[in-house]
């Protein structure tokens, strides 16, 4: 009886020693890597992780156990993926302690939407290793799970490679036959035994899209980045850092900080052809022509944009209505030319003369009164002649006619001289044909052109 007690005590000590060794043989959590993938394409639509939790995974390898190393490396992978990564995932474990499950493999999560938090939660189970390794059954189960998953598929196996059944190679090859080019297989060796790595390499030997990695190597920042970009992410060049890759960017060279659309072009909210970040008039009406600042054109500067202005060419300073037309009352005999000049029909001259007739004086008095009421208006008085006489004589005559009208408005009507300038055009700009008496009479005239 005493001997039995001693044996039991020794066994208890051995069990406690083994348990303490296993608990202490854990890797320290590595640095969490963060990679900046502002622009990327996703290579994977569906991920199935197969994790080895068999008893050999609890054997110390240096300062680590393969079991804890596998969890750390999976956590590192998931935390390194872009947070916006869009894929579905499944998590299968094989080789369990009897207390966890009597089944050789278990689907712990299936067709689960990826998020970092969901992935980290997913790989928490089981909490301890222990059990018989049946990788072949786990791979077969992966094939069943993948049938329900769409797009580009990745089978990711994490194992120490110990006690790998030869059927595992056949199971992988069967999966490749079923899914073809849609499937890639990647294996992470969580251990340092050469035999284990050799066993795992046999799984990928006949595959084009496949590779074996060392878990220990993946704790290096650059190695992990290469792994992420081999398996999951196609990093895209984004020269102007606007969040749209160069290959999709229709507006390269966007200034820093400017918001862009999915094509990489700055927003133009009012569709006036001027980007919002340059547009000082962001609510331009549809159809309005704009200047370089995105503001609607107002050619005559009357406060009514050209889009709505029915009277383009209004003199600056003249009060206008909502249609852009002058509220200044013009004589019924006044003509506004397409050049924006005013012709008072009654202001005409006798052939070869420059004096103001009484009829012309009455009309000029009306013009003077209007100018008094609108002190901002300035006029260029343009003198003209008919085609009679020499050009040089007509040029002098037209200038004298313009001067005569200017003098009348200043002296008789009291208009400030700074508001009036005069210029002669001779016979170069006939209003109508000089072939008739009436035509020549109409051409002996002055015109008034508002200016700023």
Short mmCIF file of N, CA and C in Angstrom, two decimals, residues 51-190:
data_model
loop_
_atom_site.label_atom_id
_atom_site.label_comp_id
_atom_site.label_asym_id
_atom_site.label_seq_id
_atom_site.Cartn_x
_atom_site.Cartn_y
_atom_site.Cartn_z
N UNK A 51 -6.12 24.29 -38.56
CA UNK A 51 -5.13 24.43 -37.48
C UNK A 51 -4.93 23.11 -36.76
N UNK A 52 -3.68 22.73 -36.62
CA UNK A 52 -3.28 21.50 -35.93
C UNK A 52 -3.30 21.75 -34.42
N UNK A 53 -4.12 20.99 -33.70
CA UNK A 53 -4.16 21.11 -32.23
C UNK A 53 -3.86 19.75 -31.58
N UNK A 54 -3.14 18.89 -32.30
CA UNK A 54 -2.83 17.56 -31.78
C UNK A 54 -1.76 17.64 -30.69
N UNK A 55 -1.50 16.51 -30.04
CA UNK A 55 -0.62 16.50 -28.86
C UNK A 55 0.80 16.93 -29.16
N UNK A 56 1.31 16.63 -30.37
CA UNK A 56 2.69 17.02 -30.69
C UNK A 56 2.85 18.54 -30.75
N UNK A 57 1.75 19.25 -30.96
CA UNK A 57 1.80 20.71 -31.02
C UNK A 57 2.09 21.32 -29.64
N UNK A 58 2.04 20.49 -28.59
CA UNK A 58 2.29 21.00 -27.24
C UNK A 58 3.71 20.70 -26.77
N UNK A 59 4.54 20.13 -27.66
CA UNK A 59 5.93 19.86 -27.32
C UNK A 59 6.76 21.12 -27.50
N UNK A 60 7.60 21.41 -26.52
CA UNK A 60 8.40 22.63 -26.59
C UNK A 60 9.41 22.56 -27.73
N UNK A 61 9.49 23.65 -28.46
CA UNK A 61 10.52 23.82 -29.49
C UNK A 61 11.27 25.09 -29.11
N UNK A 62 12.39 24.92 -28.42
CA UNK A 62 13.08 26.09 -27.89
C UNK A 62 12.23 26.74 -26.81
N UNK A 63 11.93 28.01 -26.99
CA UNK A 63 11.13 28.74 -26.01
C UNK A 63 9.64 28.73 -26.36
N UNK A 64 9.28 27.97 -27.38
CA UNK A 64 7.90 28.03 -27.85
C UNK A 64 7.28 26.64 -27.93
N UNK A 65 5.97 26.61 -27.95
CA UNK A 65 5.26 25.41 -28.38
C UNK A 65 4.66 25.70 -29.74
N UNK A 66 4.63 24.73 -30.64
CA UNK A 66 3.99 24.95 -31.94
C UNK A 66 2.54 25.40 -31.81
N UNK A 67 1.87 24.93 -30.76
CA UNK A 67 0.45 25.29 -30.57
C UNK A 67 0.30 26.80 -30.38
N UNK A 68 1.06 27.34 -29.43
CA UNK A 68 0.95 28.78 -29.19
C UNK A 68 1.55 29.58 -30.34
N UNK A 69 2.59 29.05 -30.96
CA UNK A 69 3.18 29.73 -32.11
C UNK A 69 2.17 29.85 -33.25
N UNK A 70 1.39 28.78 -33.46
CA UNK A 70 0.40 28.80 -34.54
C UNK A 70 -0.68 29.85 -34.29
N UNK A 71 -1.10 29.97 -33.03
CA UNK A 71 -2.11 30.98 -32.72
C UNK A 71 -1.54 32.39 -32.90
N UNK A 72 -0.28 32.57 -32.48
CA UNK A 72 0.34 33.89 -32.62
C UNK A 72 0.50 34.27 -34.09
N UNK A 73 0.92 33.33 -34.91
CA UNK A 73 1.15 33.67 -36.31
C UNK A 73 -0.17 33.92 -37.03
N UNK A 74 -1.21 33.18 -36.69
CA UNK A 74 -2.52 33.46 -37.27
C UNK A 74 -3.03 34.84 -36.84
N UNK A 75 -2.83 35.14 -35.56
CA UNK A 75 -3.22 36.47 -35.08
C UNK A 75 -2.46 37.57 -35.79
N UNK A 76 -1.18 37.32 -36.03
CA UNK A 76 -0.37 38.31 -36.75
C UNK A 76 -0.87 38.51 -38.18
N UNK A 77 -1.23 37.42 -38.83
CA UNK A 77 -1.76 37.51 -40.20
C UNK A 77 -3.04 38.34 -40.22
N UNK A 78 -3.96 38.03 -39.34
CA UNK A 78 -5.26 38.71 -39.36
C UNK A 78 -5.12 40.19 -38.98
N UNK A 79 -4.23 40.49 -38.05
CA UNK A 79 -4.05 41.89 -37.66
C UNK A 79 -3.30 42.68 -38.73
N UNK A 80 -2.59 41.98 -39.62
CA UNK A 80 -1.84 42.65 -40.69
C UNK A 80 -2.69 42.94 -41.92
N UNK A 81 -3.81 42.25 -42.04
CA UNK A 81 -4.68 42.49 -43.19
C UNK A 81 -5.36 43.85 -43.08
N UNK A 82 -5.63 44.51 -44.20
CA UNK A 82 -6.38 45.77 -44.15
C UNK A 82 -7.73 45.56 -43.47
N UNK A 83 -8.13 46.50 -42.66
CA UNK A 83 -9.39 46.35 -41.92
C UNK A 83 -10.59 46.26 -42.84
N UNK A 84 -10.46 46.79 -44.06
CA UNK A 84 -11.57 46.77 -45.01
C UNK A 84 -11.57 45.52 -45.89
N UNK A 85 -10.67 44.58 -45.60
CA UNK A 85 -10.56 43.40 -46.45
C UNK A 85 -11.88 42.65 -46.47
N UNK A 86 -12.30 42.27 -47.67
CA UNK A 86 -13.62 41.65 -47.85
C UNK A 86 -13.45 40.19 -48.28
N UNK A 87 -13.68 39.29 -47.35
CA UNK A 87 -13.66 37.86 -47.67
C UNK A 87 -14.47 37.11 -46.62
N UNK A 88 -14.81 35.86 -46.94
CA UNK A 88 -15.44 34.97 -45.98
C UNK A 88 -14.40 33.97 -45.49
N UNK A 89 -14.57 33.47 -44.28
CA UNK A 89 -13.55 32.58 -43.72
C UNK A 89 -14.21 31.43 -42.96
N UNK A 90 -13.44 30.36 -42.84
CA UNK A 90 -13.85 29.21 -42.04
C UNK A 90 -12.64 28.75 -41.23
N UNK A 91 -12.91 28.09 -40.11
CA UNK A 91 -11.82 27.68 -39.20
C UNK A 91 -12.08 26.25 -38.77
N UNK A 92 -11.12 25.37 -39.13
CA UNK A 92 -11.23 23.94 -38.83
C UNK A 92 -10.03 23.52 -37.98
N UNK A 93 -10.28 22.79 -36.91
CA UNK A 93 -9.18 22.27 -36.08
C UNK A 93 -9.22 20.75 -36.09
N UNK A 94 -8.04 20.15 -35.90
CA UNK A 94 -7.97 18.68 -35.84
C UNK A 94 -7.00 18.27 -34.74
N UNK A 95 -7.31 17.11 -34.10
CA UNK A 95 -6.51 16.62 -32.98
C UNK A 95 -6.88 17.38 -31.74
N UNK A 96 -7.74 16.83 -30.90
CA UNK A 96 -8.22 17.57 -29.73
C UNK A 96 -8.07 16.76 -28.46
N UNK A 97 -7.96 17.46 -27.35
CA UNK A 97 -8.09 16.80 -26.06
C UNK A 97 -9.51 16.25 -25.95
N UNK A 98 -9.64 15.12 -25.30
CA UNK A 98 -10.95 14.48 -25.16
C UNK A 98 -11.95 15.41 -24.48
N UNK A 99 -11.43 16.25 -23.56
CA UNK A 99 -12.33 17.16 -22.84
C UNK A 99 -12.93 18.20 -23.78
N UNK A 100 -12.22 18.50 -24.87
CA UNK A 100 -12.72 19.50 -25.83
C UNK A 100 -13.67 18.86 -26.84
N UNK A 101 -13.23 17.73 -27.42
CA UNK A 101 -14.08 17.04 -28.38
C UNK A 101 -13.52 15.66 -28.66
N UNK A 102 -14.40 14.73 -28.90
CA UNK A 102 -14.00 13.38 -29.27
C UNK A 102 -13.88 13.23 -30.78
N UNK A 103 -14.29 14.27 -31.53
CA UNK A 103 -14.23 14.22 -32.99
C UNK A 103 -12.81 14.50 -33.46
N UNK A 104 -12.37 13.84 -34.54
CA UNK A 104 -11.01 14.06 -35.03
C UNK A 104 -10.80 15.45 -35.64
N UNK A 105 -11.86 16.05 -36.15
CA UNK A 105 -11.76 17.43 -36.66
C UNK A 105 -13.11 18.12 -36.49
N UNK A 106 -13.05 19.43 -36.33
CA UNK A 106 -14.26 20.22 -36.06
C UNK A 106 -14.24 21.49 -36.91
N UNK A 107 -15.39 21.82 -37.46
CA UNK A 107 -15.57 23.11 -38.13
C UNK A 107 -16.03 24.10 -37.06
N UNK A 108 -15.12 24.93 -36.59
CA UNK A 108 -15.45 25.87 -35.51
C UNK A 108 -16.16 27.12 -36.02
N UNK A 109 -15.88 27.50 -37.25
CA UNK A 109 -16.54 28.65 -37.87
C UNK A 109 -16.64 28.38 -39.36
N UNK A 110 -17.75 28.83 -39.95
CA UNK A 110 -17.98 28.52 -41.38
C UNK A 110 -18.62 29.71 -42.08
N UNK A 111 -18.05 30.07 -43.23
CA UNK A 111 -18.59 31.16 -44.06
C UNK A 111 -18.80 32.43 -43.25
N UNK A 112 -17.84 32.75 -42.44
CA UNK A 112 -17.92 33.91 -41.54
C UNK A 112 -17.29 35.12 -42.22
N UNK A 113 -17.97 36.27 -42.15
CA UNK A 113 -17.45 37.50 -42.75
C UNK A 113 -16.20 37.94 -42.00
N UNK A 114 -15.16 38.26 -42.77
CA UNK A 114 -13.91 38.65 -42.12
C UNK A 114 -14.00 40.02 -41.46
N UNK A 115 -13.51 40.08 -40.26
CA UNK A 115 -13.13 41.32 -39.59
C UNK A 115 -11.99 40.92 -38.67
N UNK A 116 -11.16 41.86 -38.32
CA UNK A 116 -10.04 41.51 -37.46
C UNK A 116 -10.51 40.92 -36.13
N UNK A 117 -11.51 41.56 -35.55
CA UNK A 117 -11.99 41.10 -34.24
C UNK A 117 -12.63 39.72 -34.35
N UNK A 118 -13.40 39.49 -35.42
CA UNK A 118 -14.05 38.19 -35.59
C UNK A 118 -13.01 37.09 -35.81
N UNK A 119 -11.97 37.40 -36.57
CA UNK A 119 -10.93 36.41 -36.83
C UNK A 119 -10.16 36.07 -35.55
N UNK A 120 -9.84 37.09 -34.76
CA UNK A 120 -9.10 36.85 -33.52
C UNK A 120 -9.93 36.03 -32.53
N UNK A 121 -11.21 36.28 -32.51
CA UNK A 121 -12.10 35.52 -31.63
C UNK A 121 -12.21 34.08 -32.10
N UNK A 122 -12.22 33.91 -33.41
CA UNK A 122 -12.40 32.59 -34.02
C UNK A 122 -11.27 31.63 -33.64
N UNK A 123 -10.04 32.12 -33.60
CA UNK A 123 -8.90 31.23 -33.40
C UNK A 123 -8.58 30.98 -31.92
N UNK A 124 -9.42 31.46 -31.02
CA UNK A 124 -9.17 31.23 -29.59
C UNK A 124 -9.36 29.77 -29.20
N UNK A 125 -10.19 29.04 -29.93
CA UNK A 125 -10.48 27.64 -29.57
C UNK A 125 -9.68 26.70 -30.46
N UNK A 126 -9.30 25.55 -29.91
CA UNK A 126 -9.33 25.21 -28.48
C UNK A 126 -8.21 25.91 -27.73
N UNK A 127 -8.31 25.92 -26.43
CA UNK A 127 -7.32 26.63 -25.63
C UNK A 127 -6.08 25.79 -25.34
N UNK A 128 -6.18 24.48 -25.54
CA UNK A 128 -5.05 23.60 -25.28
C UNK A 128 -4.96 22.56 -26.38
N UNK A 129 -3.73 22.07 -26.61
CA UNK A 129 -3.51 21.03 -27.61
C UNK A 129 -3.58 19.66 -26.95
N UNK A 130 -3.79 18.64 -27.78
CA UNK A 130 -3.81 17.27 -27.27
C UNK A 130 -4.74 16.41 -28.08
N UNK A 131 -4.25 15.29 -28.59
CA UNK A 131 -5.09 14.42 -29.39
C UNK A 131 -4.33 13.86 -30.57
N UNK A 132 -5.02 13.05 -31.35
CA UNK A 132 -4.41 12.36 -32.50
C UNK A 132 -4.51 13.22 -33.74
N UNK A 133 -3.42 13.24 -34.51
CA UNK A 133 -3.38 14.06 -35.72
C UNK A 133 -4.08 13.35 -36.87
N UNK A 134 -5.13 13.99 -37.42
CA UNK A 134 -5.81 13.48 -38.62
C UNK A 134 -5.99 14.64 -39.60
N UNK A 135 -4.84 15.09 -40.12
CA UNK A 135 -4.87 16.20 -41.08
C UNK A 135 -5.67 15.84 -42.32
N UNK A 136 -5.60 14.57 -42.72
CA UNK A 136 -6.32 14.15 -43.93
C UNK A 136 -7.82 14.39 -43.80
N UNK A 137 -8.38 14.08 -42.62
CA UNK A 137 -9.81 14.30 -42.42
C UNK A 137 -10.15 15.79 -42.40
N UNK A 138 -9.25 16.59 -41.83
CA UNK A 138 -9.49 18.04 -41.79
C UNK A 138 -9.48 18.63 -43.19
N UNK A 139 -8.58 18.13 -44.06
CA UNK A 139 -8.53 18.63 -45.44
C UNK A 139 -9.79 18.22 -46.19
N UNK A 140 -10.24 16.99 -45.98
CA UNK A 140 -11.48 16.54 -46.62
C UNK A 140 -12.66 17.39 -46.16
N UNK A 141 -12.67 17.71 -44.88
CA UNK A 141 -13.73 18.58 -44.35
C UNK A 141 -13.64 19.98 -44.97
N UNK A 142 -12.42 20.45 -45.22
CA UNK A 142 -12.23 21.75 -45.86
C UNK A 142 -12.86 21.78 -47.24
N UNK A 143 -12.71 20.69 -47.98
CA UNK A 143 -13.31 20.62 -49.32
C UNK A 143 -14.82 20.77 -49.24
N UNK A 144 -15.43 20.13 -48.25
CA UNK A 144 -16.89 20.24 -48.09
C UNK A 144 -17.29 21.68 -47.77
N UNK A 145 -16.52 22.32 -46.91
CA UNK A 145 -16.82 23.71 -46.53
C UNK A 145 -16.64 24.64 -47.72
N UNK A 146 -15.59 24.42 -48.52
CA UNK A 146 -15.30 25.31 -49.64
C UNK A 146 -16.36 25.26 -50.73
N UNK A 147 -17.07 24.17 -50.82
CA UNK A 147 -18.13 24.06 -51.83
C UNK A 147 -19.20 25.13 -51.62
N UNK A 148 -19.32 25.61 -50.41
CA UNK A 148 -20.32 26.63 -50.09
C UNK A 148 -19.76 28.05 -50.18
N UNK A 149 -18.49 28.15 -50.56
CA UNK A 149 -17.82 29.46 -50.58
C UNK A 149 -17.46 29.83 -52.01
N UNK A 150 -17.55 31.12 -52.31
CA UNK A 150 -17.41 31.59 -53.69
C UNK A 150 -16.04 32.20 -53.95
N UNK A 151 -15.74 32.36 -55.25
CA UNK A 151 -14.58 33.13 -55.67
C UNK A 151 -13.25 32.43 -55.48
N UNK A 152 -12.21 33.24 -55.42
CA UNK A 152 -10.85 32.73 -55.25
C UNK A 152 -10.69 32.19 -53.84
N UNK A 153 -10.19 30.93 -53.74
CA UNK A 153 -10.15 30.24 -52.45
C UNK A 153 -8.72 29.98 -52.01
N UNK A 154 -8.49 30.06 -50.71
CA UNK A 154 -7.20 29.72 -50.12
C UNK A 154 -7.41 28.76 -48.96
N UNK A 155 -6.65 27.64 -49.01
CA UNK A 155 -6.58 26.72 -47.89
C UNK A 155 -5.28 27.01 -47.16
N UNK A 156 -5.38 27.42 -45.90
CA UNK A 156 -4.20 27.76 -45.09
C UNK A 156 -4.08 26.75 -43.96
N UNK A 157 -3.02 25.93 -44.02
CA UNK A 157 -2.79 24.89 -43.02
C UNK A 157 -1.66 25.33 -42.09
N UNK A 158 -1.90 25.22 -40.78
CA UNK A 158 -0.87 25.54 -39.79
C UNK A 158 -0.64 24.28 -38.95
N UNK A 159 0.60 23.75 -39.01
CA UNK A 159 0.88 22.48 -38.34
C UNK A 159 2.38 22.35 -38.08
N UNK A 160 2.73 21.42 -37.17
CA UNK A 160 4.15 21.11 -36.97
C UNK A 160 4.63 20.03 -37.94
N UNK A 161 3.70 19.44 -38.68
CA UNK A 161 4.06 18.43 -39.67
C UNK A 161 4.32 17.05 -39.10
N UNK A 162 4.10 16.89 -37.80
CA UNK A 162 4.32 15.59 -37.17
C UNK A 162 3.12 14.67 -37.43
N UNK A 163 3.43 13.40 -37.63
CA UNK A 163 2.39 12.36 -37.76
C UNK A 163 1.38 12.67 -38.87
N UNK A 164 1.89 13.19 -40.01
CA UNK A 164 1.00 13.50 -41.13
C UNK A 164 0.69 12.21 -41.89
N UNK A 165 -0.56 11.91 -41.99
CA UNK A 165 -1.00 10.70 -42.69
C UNK A 165 -0.79 10.87 -44.20
N UNK A 166 -0.28 9.84 -44.90
CA UNK A 166 -0.09 9.94 -46.36
C UNK A 166 -1.37 10.30 -47.11
N UNK A 167 -2.51 9.99 -46.52
CA UNK A 167 -3.77 10.33 -47.17
C UNK A 167 -3.95 11.85 -47.30
N UNK A 168 -3.20 12.60 -46.51
CA UNK A 168 -3.34 14.06 -46.55
C UNK A 168 -2.94 14.62 -47.91
N UNK A 169 -1.89 14.04 -48.51
CA UNK A 169 -1.45 14.50 -49.83
C UNK A 169 -2.54 14.25 -50.85
N UNK A 170 -3.14 13.07 -50.80
CA UNK A 170 -4.23 12.76 -51.74
C UNK A 170 -5.41 13.70 -51.53
N UNK A 171 -5.69 14.03 -50.27
CA UNK A 171 -6.82 14.92 -49.98
C UNK A 171 -6.60 16.30 -50.60
N UNK A 172 -5.36 16.79 -50.51
CA UNK A 172 -5.06 18.10 -51.12
C UNK A 172 -5.18 18.03 -52.63
N UNK A 173 -4.63 16.97 -53.23
CA UNK A 173 -4.71 16.82 -54.68
C UNK A 173 -6.15 16.71 -55.16
N UNK A 174 -6.98 16.03 -54.38
CA UNK A 174 -8.40 15.93 -54.74
C UNK A 174 -9.07 17.30 -54.71
N UNK A 175 -8.69 18.11 -53.73
CA UNK A 175 -9.25 19.47 -53.66
C UNK A 175 -8.84 20.28 -54.88
N UNK A 176 -7.58 20.12 -55.29
CA UNK A 176 -7.09 20.88 -56.45
C UNK A 176 -7.83 20.46 -57.71
N UNK A 177 -8.10 19.18 -57.83
CA UNK A 177 -8.86 18.70 -58.99
C UNK A 177 -10.27 19.29 -59.00
N UNK A 178 -10.84 19.41 -57.82
CA UNK A 178 -12.22 19.90 -57.74
C UNK A 178 -12.32 21.40 -57.98
N UNK A 179 -11.41 22.16 -57.42
CA UNK A 179 -11.53 23.62 -57.49
C UNK A 179 -10.61 24.26 -58.54
N UNK A 180 -9.64 23.51 -59.04
CA UNK A 180 -8.79 24.00 -60.13
C UNK A 180 -8.02 25.26 -59.77
N UNK A 181 -8.00 26.20 -60.74
CA UNK A 181 -7.23 27.43 -60.57
C UNK A 181 -7.81 28.36 -59.51
N UNK A 182 -9.02 28.05 -59.05
CA UNK A 182 -9.64 28.89 -58.02
C UNK A 182 -9.03 28.65 -56.65
N UNK A 183 -8.19 27.59 -56.52
CA UNK A 183 -7.67 27.22 -55.20
C UNK A 183 -6.16 27.40 -55.12
N UNK A 184 -5.71 28.02 -54.04
CA UNK A 184 -4.29 28.06 -53.67
C UNK A 184 -4.15 27.45 -52.28
N UNK A 185 -3.02 26.76 -52.06
CA UNK A 185 -2.78 26.10 -50.78
C UNK A 185 -1.48 26.63 -50.18
N UNK A 186 -1.57 27.13 -48.96
CA UNK A 186 -0.39 27.63 -48.26
C UNK A 186 -0.29 26.92 -46.91
N UNK A 187 0.94 26.54 -46.57
CA UNK A 187 1.18 25.79 -45.34
C UNK A 187 2.19 26.56 -44.49
N UNK A 188 1.89 26.68 -43.20
CA UNK A 188 2.82 27.32 -42.26
C UNK A 188 3.34 26.25 -41.30
N UNK A 189 4.65 26.08 -41.30
CA UNK A 189 5.29 25.07 -40.44
C UNK A 189 5.57 25.68 -39.08
N UNK A 190 4.81 25.25 -38.08
CA UNK A 190 4.98 25.75 -36.71
C UNK A 190 5.88 24.79 -35.94
#
